[in-house]
């Protein structure tokens, strides 16, 4: 049961980046509150990769172990719930939760991730993070040399196809409608034996999230092992924007090299700040943000 309401640092988001920052701050003897609603974006992903010492581990196992380790530091406390409002105060910030609890802090770190806006293709959501994947560095090795498709179009589709061709040569680009690839891009892909399929997608046939066939609206289908897709996203938490934090053109929280937003006293780390969405990078930026916040508190009080 949390007795205190005033902290030196509040971290909104208790997944990999938030927990990493909390450990850094806990080891710096800082009074920290981690507020987390328990909905990480990779909760459906069966295995995490490209993170040394944890390669192949279930994401939930990594975060559960991390929370136990962070909980060792008695200056760090956890609140399970949703932060619904945030205001700037004379001495820092005030956060209100869905249950009506109010907490205050001198510094604020958002490690809140992003929310993927999945297309309304039957089967897509069930396969997302399992056989419909976004990052070859996280998941490409497991489907190397397999029959693979990417859902993309135009310049992004061309660049995505170039990237994924490193892992498999059995590759198709699904433009899901008329191709907007340039004639030059089309020719280069054809020269690399990469098929371009313009048929509109109807649905995915799958078994427990493992893709089997892509069905098109003309009733044709292709058997496939993996699909790469990069659906649009939005910030999982809109409190930073309500406080005046700027977003990049891509919709990410804009931070400088020190993980600082444009609002003094507010920091951000992890997936909400970078297109390189991986557990390893989330942990790295969170740890660094924690160190930066601690140094700033020292400078202010020395």
mmCIF file of C-alpha atoms in Angstrom:
data_model
loop_
_atom_site.group_PDB
_atom_site.id
_atom_site.type_symbol
_atom_site.label_atom_id
_atom_site.label_comp_id
_atom_site.label_asym_id
_atom_site.label_seq_id
_atom_site.Cartn_x
_atom_site.Cartn_y
_atom_site.Cartn_z
ATOM 1 C CA UNK A 1 0.000 0.000 0.000
ATOM 2 C CA UNK A 2 1.488 3.349 -1.040
ATOM 3 C CA UNK A 3 1.477 5.809 1.862
ATOM 4 C CA UNK A 4 3.428 8.659 0.267
ATOM 5 C CA UNK A 5 1.999 10.963 -2.365
ATOM 6 C CA UNK A 6 5.049 13.139 -3.035
ATOM 7 C CA UNK A 7 8.094 11.808 -4.885
ATOM 8 C CA UNK A 8 11.257 13.082 -6.480
ATOM 9 C CA UNK A 9 10.462 11.278 -9.740
ATOM 10 C CA UNK A 10 7.304 9.783 -11.185
ATOM 11 C CA UNK A 11 7.751 7.310 -14.025
ATOM 12 C CA UNK A 12 4.643 6.744 -16.119
ATOM 13 C CA UNK A 13 5.045 3.352 -17.763
ATOM 14 C CA UNK A 14 6.459 0.317 -15.982
ATOM 15 C CA UNK A 15 7.661 -1.872 -18.813
ATOM 16 C CA UNK A 16 11.285 -2.317 -19.927
ATOM 17 C CA UNK A 17 12.285 1.323 -20.247
ATOM 18 C CA UNK A 18 10.407 2.509 -17.171
ATOM 19 C CA UNK A 19 11.773 -0.315 -15.031
ATOM 20 C CA UNK A 20 15.297 0.344 -16.260
ATOM 21 C CA UNK A 21 14.989 4.018 -15.321
ATOM 22 C CA UNK A 22 13.532 3.052 -11.945
ATOM 23 C CA UNK A 23 16.512 0.813 -11.214
ATOM 24 C CA UNK A 24 18.950 3.568 -12.139
ATOM 25 C CA UNK A 25 17.117 6.019 -9.867
ATOM 26 C CA UNK A 26 16.608 3.506 -7.063
ATOM 27 C CA UNK A 27 20.333 2.838 -6.991
ATOM 28 C CA UNK A 28 20.763 6.610 -6.793
ATOM 29 C CA UNK A 29 18.639 6.664 -3.603
ATOM 30 C CA UNK A 30 15.831 8.617 -5.262
ATOM 31 C CA UNK A 31 12.218 8.494 -4.098
ATOM 32 C CA UNK A 32 10.475 7.078 -7.169
ATOM 33 C CA UNK A 33 6.935 6.072 -8.083
ATOM 34 C CA UNK A 34 6.286 3.875 -11.109
ATOM 35 C CA UNK A 35 2.721 4.070 -12.447
ATOM 36 C CA UNK A 36 1.811 1.291 -14.861
ATOM 37 C CA UNK A 37 -1.459 0.081 -16.415
ATOM 38 C CA UNK A 38 -0.013 -3.296 -17.395
ATOM 39 C CA UNK A 39 -0.500 -3.199 -21.177
ATOM 40 C CA UNK A 40 2.899 -3.433 -22.939
ATOM 41 C CA UNK A 41 2.667 -3.331 -26.737
ATOM 42 C CA UNK A 42 4.490 -6.668 -27.113
ATOM 43 C CA UNK A 43 2.236 -8.588 -24.707
ATOM 44 C CA UNK A 44 1.215 -10.975 -27.520
ATOM 45 C CA UNK A 45 4.780 -11.634 -28.706
ATOM 46 C CA UNK A 46 5.930 -15.130 -27.663
ATOM 47 C CA UNK A 47 9.682 -14.459 -27.612
ATOM 48 C CA UNK A 48 12.051 -11.504 -27.373
ATOM 49 C CA UNK A 49 15.310 -11.479 -29.307
ATOM 50 C CA UNK A 50 18.462 -9.455 -29.916
ATOM 51 C CA UNK A 51 18.904 -8.659 -26.208
ATOM 52 C CA UNK A 52 21.971 -10.388 -24.791
ATOM 53 C CA UNK A 53 21.398 -12.650 -21.759
ATOM 54 C CA UNK A 54 17.656 -12.712 -22.607
ATOM 55 C CA UNK A 55 17.656 -13.892 -26.229
ATOM 56 C CA UNK A 56 14.587 -16.043 -26.861
ATOM 57 C CA UNK A 57 12.954 -15.257 -23.526
ATOM 58 C CA UNK A 58 9.261 -14.443 -23.207
ATOM 59 C CA UNK A 59 8.784 -10.674 -22.858
ATOM 60 C CA UNK A 60 6.537 -11.105 -19.820
ATOM 61 C CA UNK A 61 9.251 -13.143 -18.074
ATOM 62 C CA UNK A 62 11.829 -10.413 -18.677
ATOM 63 C CA UNK A 63 9.589 -7.670 -17.278
ATOM 64 C CA UNK A 64 8.473 -9.786 -14.302
ATOM 65 C CA UNK A 65 12.082 -10.524 -13.357
ATOM 66 C CA UNK A 66 12.992 -6.871 -13.823
ATOM 67 C CA UNK A 67 10.172 -5.735 -11.537
ATOM 68 C CA UNK A 68 11.311 -8.110 -8.792
ATOM 69 C CA UNK A 69 14.829 -6.744 -9.058
ATOM 70 C CA UNK A 70 13.698 -3.094 -9.058
ATOM 71 C CA UNK A 71 11.423 -3.777 -6.078
ATOM 72 C CA UNK A 72 14.554 -4.605 -4.077
ATOM 73 C CA UNK A 73 15.284 -0.873 -3.861
ATOM 74 C CA UNK A 74 13.122 0.419 -1.041
ATOM 75 C CA UNK A 75 12.942 3.967 -2.403
ATOM 76 C CA UNK A 76 11.055 2.732 -5.488
ATOM 77 C CA UNK A 77 7.325 2.100 -5.225
ATOM 78 C CA UNK A 78 4.772 0.811 -7.728
ATOM 79 C CA UNK A 79 1.214 1.858 -8.431
ATOM 80 C CA UNK A 80 -0.881 -0.398 -10.660
ATOM 81 C CA UNK A 81 -3.306 1.818 -12.511
ATOM 82 C CA UNK A 82 -3.837 4.288 -15.311
ATOM 83 C CA UNK A 83 -2.590 7.882 -15.182
ATOM 84 C CA UNK A 84 -5.368 10.020 -16.678
ATOM 85 C CA UNK A 85 -4.236 13.624 -16.166
ATOM 86 C CA UNK A 86 -1.076 15.613 -15.564
ATOM 87 C CA UNK A 87 -0.502 19.264 -14.700
ATOM 88 C CA UNK A 88 2.543 21.430 -14.139
ATOM 89 C CA UNK A 89 2.746 22.846 -10.633
ATOM 90 C CA UNK A 90 4.952 25.434 -8.945
ATOM 91 C CA UNK A 91 7.266 22.711 -7.622
ATOM 92 C CA UNK A 92 6.985 20.109 -10.336
ATOM 93 C CA UNK A 93 4.103 17.965 -11.558
ATOM 94 C CA UNK A 94 0.843 16.442 -10.391
ATOM 95 C CA UNK A 95 -0.465 13.143 -11.753
ATOM 96 C CA UNK A 96 -4.015 11.910 -11.229
ATOM 97 C CA UNK A 97 -4.952 8.271 -11.719
ATOM 98 C CA UNK A 98 -8.179 6.681 -12.898
ATOM 99 C CA UNK A 99 -9.006 5.677 -9.314
ATOM 100 C CA UNK A 100 -8.705 9.297 -8.161
ATOM 101 C CA UNK A 101 -5.294 9.040 -6.471
ATOM 102 C CA UNK A 102 -3.079 12.106 -6.864
ATOM 103 C CA UNK A 103 0.716 11.996 -6.789
ATOM 104 C CA UNK A 104 3.281 14.788 -7.139
ATOM 105 C CA UNK A 105 6.923 14.871 -8.160
ATOM 106 C CA UNK A 106 9.781 17.170 -9.084
ATOM 107 C CA UNK A 107 10.577 15.292 -12.291
ATOM 108 C CA UNK A 108 8.482 13.277 -14.695
ATOM 109 C CA UNK A 109 9.548 10.480 -17.054
ATOM 110 C CA UNK A 110 7.249 9.066 -19.707
ATOM 111 C CA UNK A 111 8.123 5.526 -20.769
ATOM 112 C CA UNK A 112 4.666 4.838 -22.115
ATOM 113 C CA UNK A 113 5.319 3.248 -25.501
ATOM 114 C CA UNK A 114 3.057 3.519 -28.522
ATOM 115 C CA UNK A 115 -0.240 2.005 -29.624
ATOM 116 C CA UNK A 116 -0.244 0.274 -33.001
ATOM 117 C CA UNK A 117 -3.274 1.082 -35.159
ATOM 118 C CA UNK A 118 -3.838 -2.289 -36.766
ATOM 119 C CA UNK A 119 -5.692 -2.543 -40.081
ATOM 120 C CA UNK A 120 -9.153 -4.105 -40.053
ATOM 121 C CA UNK A 121 -8.025 -7.239 -41.855
ATOM 122 C CA UNK A 122 -9.546 -10.334 -40.239
ATOM 123 C CA UNK A 123 -6.735 -12.309 -38.635
ATOM 124 C CA UNK A 124 -4.225 -9.455 -38.583
ATOM 125 C CA UNK A 125 -4.609 -8.620 -34.874
ATOM 126 C CA UNK A 126 -4.452 -12.310 -33.884
ATOM 127 C CA UNK A 127 -1.184 -12.756 -35.813
ATOM 128 C CA UNK A 128 0.402 -9.442 -34.756
ATOM 129 C CA UNK A 129 3.660 -10.021 -32.905
ATOM 130 C CA UNK A 130 3.558 -13.754 -33.640
ATOM 131 C CA UNK A 131 3.779 -14.277 -37.403
ATOM 132 C CA UNK A 132 2.996 -10.715 -38.518
ATOM 133 C CA UNK A 133 6.089 -8.880 -37.363
ATOM 134 C CA UNK A 134 7.612 -5.421 -37.652
ATOM 135 C CA UNK A 135 11.339 -5.791 -37.034
ATOM 136 C CA UNK A 136 13.802 -8.174 -38.722
ATOM 137 C CA UNK A 137 16.386 -7.552 -36.007
ATOM 138 C CA UNK A 138 13.909 -8.783 -33.394
ATOM 139 C CA UNK A 139 12.320 -11.642 -35.329
ATOM 140 C CA UNK A 140 13.960 -12.058 -38.742
ATOM 141 C CA UNK A 141 16.343 -14.879 -37.795
ATOM 142 C CA UNK A 142 13.476 -17.127 -36.733
ATOM 143 C CA UNK A 143 11.884 -16.899 -40.217
ATOM 144 C CA UNK A 144 15.076 -16.690 -42.270
ATOM 145 C CA UNK A 145 14.884 -18.194 -45.773
ATOM 146 C CA UNK A 146 11.132 -18.757 -45.360
ATOM 147 C CA UNK A 147 8.409 -17.669 -47.768
ATOM 148 C CA UNK A 148 7.765 -14.112 -46.609
ATOM 149 C CA UNK A 149 5.601 -11.145 -47.568
ATOM 150 C CA UNK A 150 5.716 -7.508 -46.641
ATOM 151 C CA UNK A 151 2.654 -5.271 -46.655
ATOM 152 C CA UNK A 152 3.863 -1.923 -47.918
ATOM 153 C CA UNK A 153 3.804 0.364 -50.920
ATOM 154 C CA UNK A 154 5.744 3.158 -52.581
ATOM 155 C CA UNK A 155 9.209 4.184 -51.444
ATOM 156 C CA UNK A 156 8.709 2.682 -48.000
ATOM 157 C CA UNK A 157 7.780 -0.637 -49.590
ATOM 158 C CA UNK A 158 10.870 -0.544 -51.771
ATOM 159 C CA UNK A 159 13.205 0.180 -48.851
ATOM 160 C CA UNK A 160 11.459 -2.385 -46.653
ATOM 161 C CA UNK A 161 11.852 -5.032 -49.363
ATOM 162 C CA UNK A 162 15.569 -4.242 -49.688
ATOM 163 C CA UNK A 163 15.976 -4.685 -45.941
ATOM 164 C CA UNK A 164 14.051 -7.937 -45.606
ATOM 165 C CA UNK A 165 15.810 -9.467 -48.635
ATOM 166 C CA UNK A 166 18.827 -9.835 -46.352
ATOM 167 C CA UNK A 167 16.948 -12.568 -44.429
ATOM 168 C CA UNK A 168 15.075 -14.285 -47.269
ATOM 169 C CA UNK A 169 15.072 -14.359 -51.054
ATOM 170 C CA UNK A 170 11.564 -15.867 -51.168
ATOM 171 C CA UNK A 171 9.891 -12.498 -50.843
ATOM 172 C CA UNK A 172 6.747 -10.764 -52.103
ATOM 173 C CA UNK A 173 5.605 -7.164 -51.725
ATOM 174 C CA UNK A 174 1.860 -6.839 -51.118
ATOM 175 C CA UNK A 175 0.768 -3.333 -52.039
ATOM 176 C CA UNK A 176 -2.870 -4.107 -51.072
ATOM 177 C CA UNK A 177 -4.150 -2.157 -54.046
ATOM 178 C CA UNK A 178 -2.545 -0.306 -56.931
ATOM 179 C CA UNK A 179 1.222 -0.105 -56.644
ATOM 180 C CA UNK A 180 2.755 3.315 -56.064
ATOM 181 C CA UNK A 181 6.272 2.016 -56.585
ATOM 182 C CA UNK A 182 8.143 4.019 -59.188
ATOM 183 C CA UNK A 183 9.043 2.322 -62.487
ATOM 184 C CA UNK A 184 12.694 2.259 -61.378
ATOM 185 C CA UNK A 185 11.841 0.681 -58.011
ATOM 186 C CA UNK A 186 9.570 -1.863 -59.699
ATOM 187 C CA UNK A 187 12.316 -2.878 -62.129
ATOM 188 C CA UNK A 188 14.913 -3.277 -59.374
ATOM 189 C CA UNK A 189 12.596 -5.470 -57.292
ATOM 190 C CA UNK A 190 11.786 -7.604 -60.333
ATOM 191 C CA UNK A 191 15.503 -7.975 -61.064
ATOM 192 C CA UNK A 192 15.863 -9.390 -57.536
ATOM 193 C CA UNK A 193 12.973 -11.820 -58.128
ATOM 194 C CA UNK A 194 10.752 -10.031 -55.611
ATOM 195 C CA UNK A 195 7.108 -10.384 -56.595
ATOM 196 C CA UNK A 196 4.787 -7.373 -56.472
ATOM 197 C CA UNK A 197 1.171 -8.329 -55.765
ATOM 198 C CA UNK A 198 -1.422 -5.584 -56.131
ATOM 199 C CA UNK A 199 -4.505 -7.635 -55.189
ATOM 200 C CA UNK A 200 -6.431 -6.275 -52.203
ATOM 201 C CA UNK A 201 -6.148 -8.351 -49.036
ATOM 202 C CA UNK A 202 -9.322 -9.887 -47.628
ATOM 203 C CA UNK A 203 -8.145 -11.862 -44.608
ATOM 204 C CA UNK A 204 -5.464 -14.015 -42.997
ATOM 205 C CA UNK A 205 -5.950 -17.712 -42.394
ATOM 206 C CA UNK A 206 -3.987 -18.703 -39.312
ATOM 207 C CA UNK A 207 -3.673 -21.215 -36.490
ATOM 208 C CA UNK A 208 -3.299 -19.585 -33.073
ATOM 209 C CA UNK A 209 -1.660 -16.539 -34.634
ATOM 210 C CA UNK A 210 0.618 -18.489 -36.947
ATOM 211 C CA UNK A 211 -0.135 -17.328 -40.481
ATOM 212 C CA UNK A 212 -0.959 -20.006 -43.052
ATOM 213 C CA UNK A 213 -2.552 -18.217 -46.014
ATOM 214 C CA UNK A 214 -3.221 -14.699 -47.203
ATOM 215 C CA UNK A 215 -6.627 -14.556 -48.844
ATOM 216 C CA UNK A 216 -7.286 -11.788 -51.389
ATOM 217 C CA UNK A 217 -10.613 -10.216 -52.255
ATOM 218 C CA UNK A 218 -10.557 -11.928 -55.666
ATOM 219 C CA UNK A 219 -10.554 -15.213 -53.661
ATOM 220 C CA UNK A 220 -7.022 -16.148 -54.660
ATOM 221 C CA UNK A 221 -4.609 -16.974 -51.851
ATOM 222 C CA UNK A 222 -0.934 -17.511 -51.164
ATOM 223 C CA UNK A 223 0.644 -19.700 -48.522
ATOM 224 C CA UNK A 224 3.084 -17.770 -46.396
ATOM 225 C CA UNK A 225 5.272 -18.275 -43.317
ATOM 226 C CA UNK A 226 5.724 -14.695 -42.143
ATOM 227 C CA UNK A 227 4.544 -11.188 -42.908
ATOM 228 C CA UNK A 228 6.298 -7.919 -42.157
ATOM 229 C CA UNK A 229 4.126 -4.867 -41.612
ATOM 230 C CA UNK A 230 4.558 -1.418 -40.148
ATOM 231 C CA UNK A 231 1.088 -0.153 -39.289
ATOM 232 C CA UNK A 232 0.636 3.446 -38.187
ATOM 233 C CA UNK A 233 0.768 4.173 -34.484
ATOM 234 C CA UNK A 234 -0.109 6.818 -31.944
ATOM 235 C CA UNK A 235 1.224 7.630 -28.517
ATOM 236 C CA UNK A 236 -0.098 5.131 -25.991
ATOM 237 C CA UNK A 237 -0.387 7.988 -23.490
ATOM 238 C CA UNK A 238 -1.421 11.509 -24.442
ATOM 239 C CA UNK A 239 -0.430 13.160 -21.158
ATOM 240 C CA UNK A 240 2.907 14.433 -22.543
ATOM 241 C CA UNK A 241 1.041 16.321 -25.270
ATOM 242 C CA UNK A 242 -1.352 17.774 -22.693
ATOM 243 C CA UNK A 243 1.705 19.161 -20.888
ATOM 244 C CA UNK A 244 3.038 20.737 -24.086
ATOM 245 C CA UNK A 245 5.610 18.139 -25.106
ATOM 246 C CA UNK A 246 6.397 18.248 -28.803
ATOM 247 C CA UNK A 247 6.056 15.319 -31.184
ATOM 248 C CA UNK A 248 8.223 14.557 -34.195
ATOM 249 C CA UNK A 249 6.781 14.319 -37.715
ATOM 250 C CA UNK A 250 6.579 10.557 -37.144
ATOM 251 C CA UNK A 251 4.422 11.039 -34.029
ATOM 252 C CA UNK A 252 7.147 10.189 -31.512
ATOM 253 C CA UNK A 253 7.905 12.222 -28.415
ATOM 254 C CA UNK A 254 10.684 14.615 -29.341
ATOM 255 C CA UNK A 255 13.696 14.275 -27.046
ATOM 256 C CA UNK A 256 17.263 15.515 -27.160
ATOM 257 C CA UNK A 257 20.433 13.483 -26.624
ATOM 258 C CA UNK A 258 19.758 13.533 -22.875
ATOM 259 C CA UNK A 259 16.205 12.109 -23.210
ATOM 260 C CA UNK A 260 14.773 15.547 -22.329
ATOM 261 C CA UNK A 261 11.569 16.803 -23.912
ATOM 262 C CA UNK A 262 11.040 20.473 -24.700
ATOM 263 C CA UNK A 263 9.314 20.923 -21.317
ATOM 264 C CA UNK A 264 11.726 21.450 -18.423
ATOM 265 C CA UNK A 265 11.549 18.597 -15.949
ATOM 266 C CA UNK A 266 9.896 16.127 -18.341
ATOM 267 C CA UNK A 267 11.843 13.276 -19.902
ATOM 268 C CA UNK A 268 10.878 10.380 -22.161
ATOM 269 C CA UNK A 269 12.443 7.051 -23.086
ATOM 270 C CA UNK A 270 11.737 3.805 -24.883
ATOM 271 C CA UNK A 271 9.355 3.122 -27.754
ATOM 272 C CA UNK A 272 7.487 6.416 -27.390
ATOM 273 C CA UNK A 273 10.664 8.211 -28.514
ATOM 274 C CA UNK A 274 12.236 6.047 -31.236
ATOM 275 C CA UNK A 275 11.404 4.036 -34.338
ATOM 276 C CA UNK A 276 13.960 1.450 -33.204
ATOM 277 C CA UNK A 277 11.475 -0.516 -31.120
ATOM 278 C CA UNK A 278 13.314 -3.214 -29.224
ATOM 279 C CA UNK A 279 13.634 -4.322 -25.604
ATOM 280 C CA UNK A 280 17.388 -3.675 -25.643
ATOM 281 C CA UNK A 281 17.025 -0.076 -26.799
ATOM 282 C CA UNK A 282 14.137 0.567 -24.394
ATOM 283 C CA UNK A 283 16.294 -0.643 -21.514
ATOM 284 C CA UNK A 284 19.248 1.441 -22.681
ATOM 285 C CA UNK A 285 17.352 4.724 -23.015
ATOM 286 C CA UNK A 286 15.559 4.159 -19.719
ATOM 287 C CA UNK A 287 18.780 3.549 -17.823
ATOM 288 C CA UNK A 288 20.333 6.644 -19.366
ATOM 289 C CA UNK A 289 17.273 8.790 -18.620
ATOM 290 C CA UNK A 290 17.422 7.718 -14.975
ATOM 291 C CA UNK A 291 21.061 8.775 -14.713
ATOM 292 C CA UNK A 292 20.338 12.125 -16.363
ATOM 293 C CA UNK A 293 17.432 12.833 -14.004
ATOM 294 C CA UNK A 294 19.541 11.969 -10.969
ATOM 295 C CA UNK A 295 22.352 14.279 -12.121
ATOM 296 C CA UNK A 296 19.887 17.111 -12.654
ATOM 297 C CA UNK A 297 18.469 16.664 -9.159
ATOM 298 C CA UNK A 298 21.994 16.727 -7.749
ATOM 299 C CA UNK A 299 22.850 19.916 -9.636
ATOM 300 C CA UNK A 300 19.670 21.614 -8.421
ATOM 301 C CA UNK A 301 20.306 20.801 -4.771
ATOM 302 C CA UNK A 302 24.103 21.030 -4.466
#
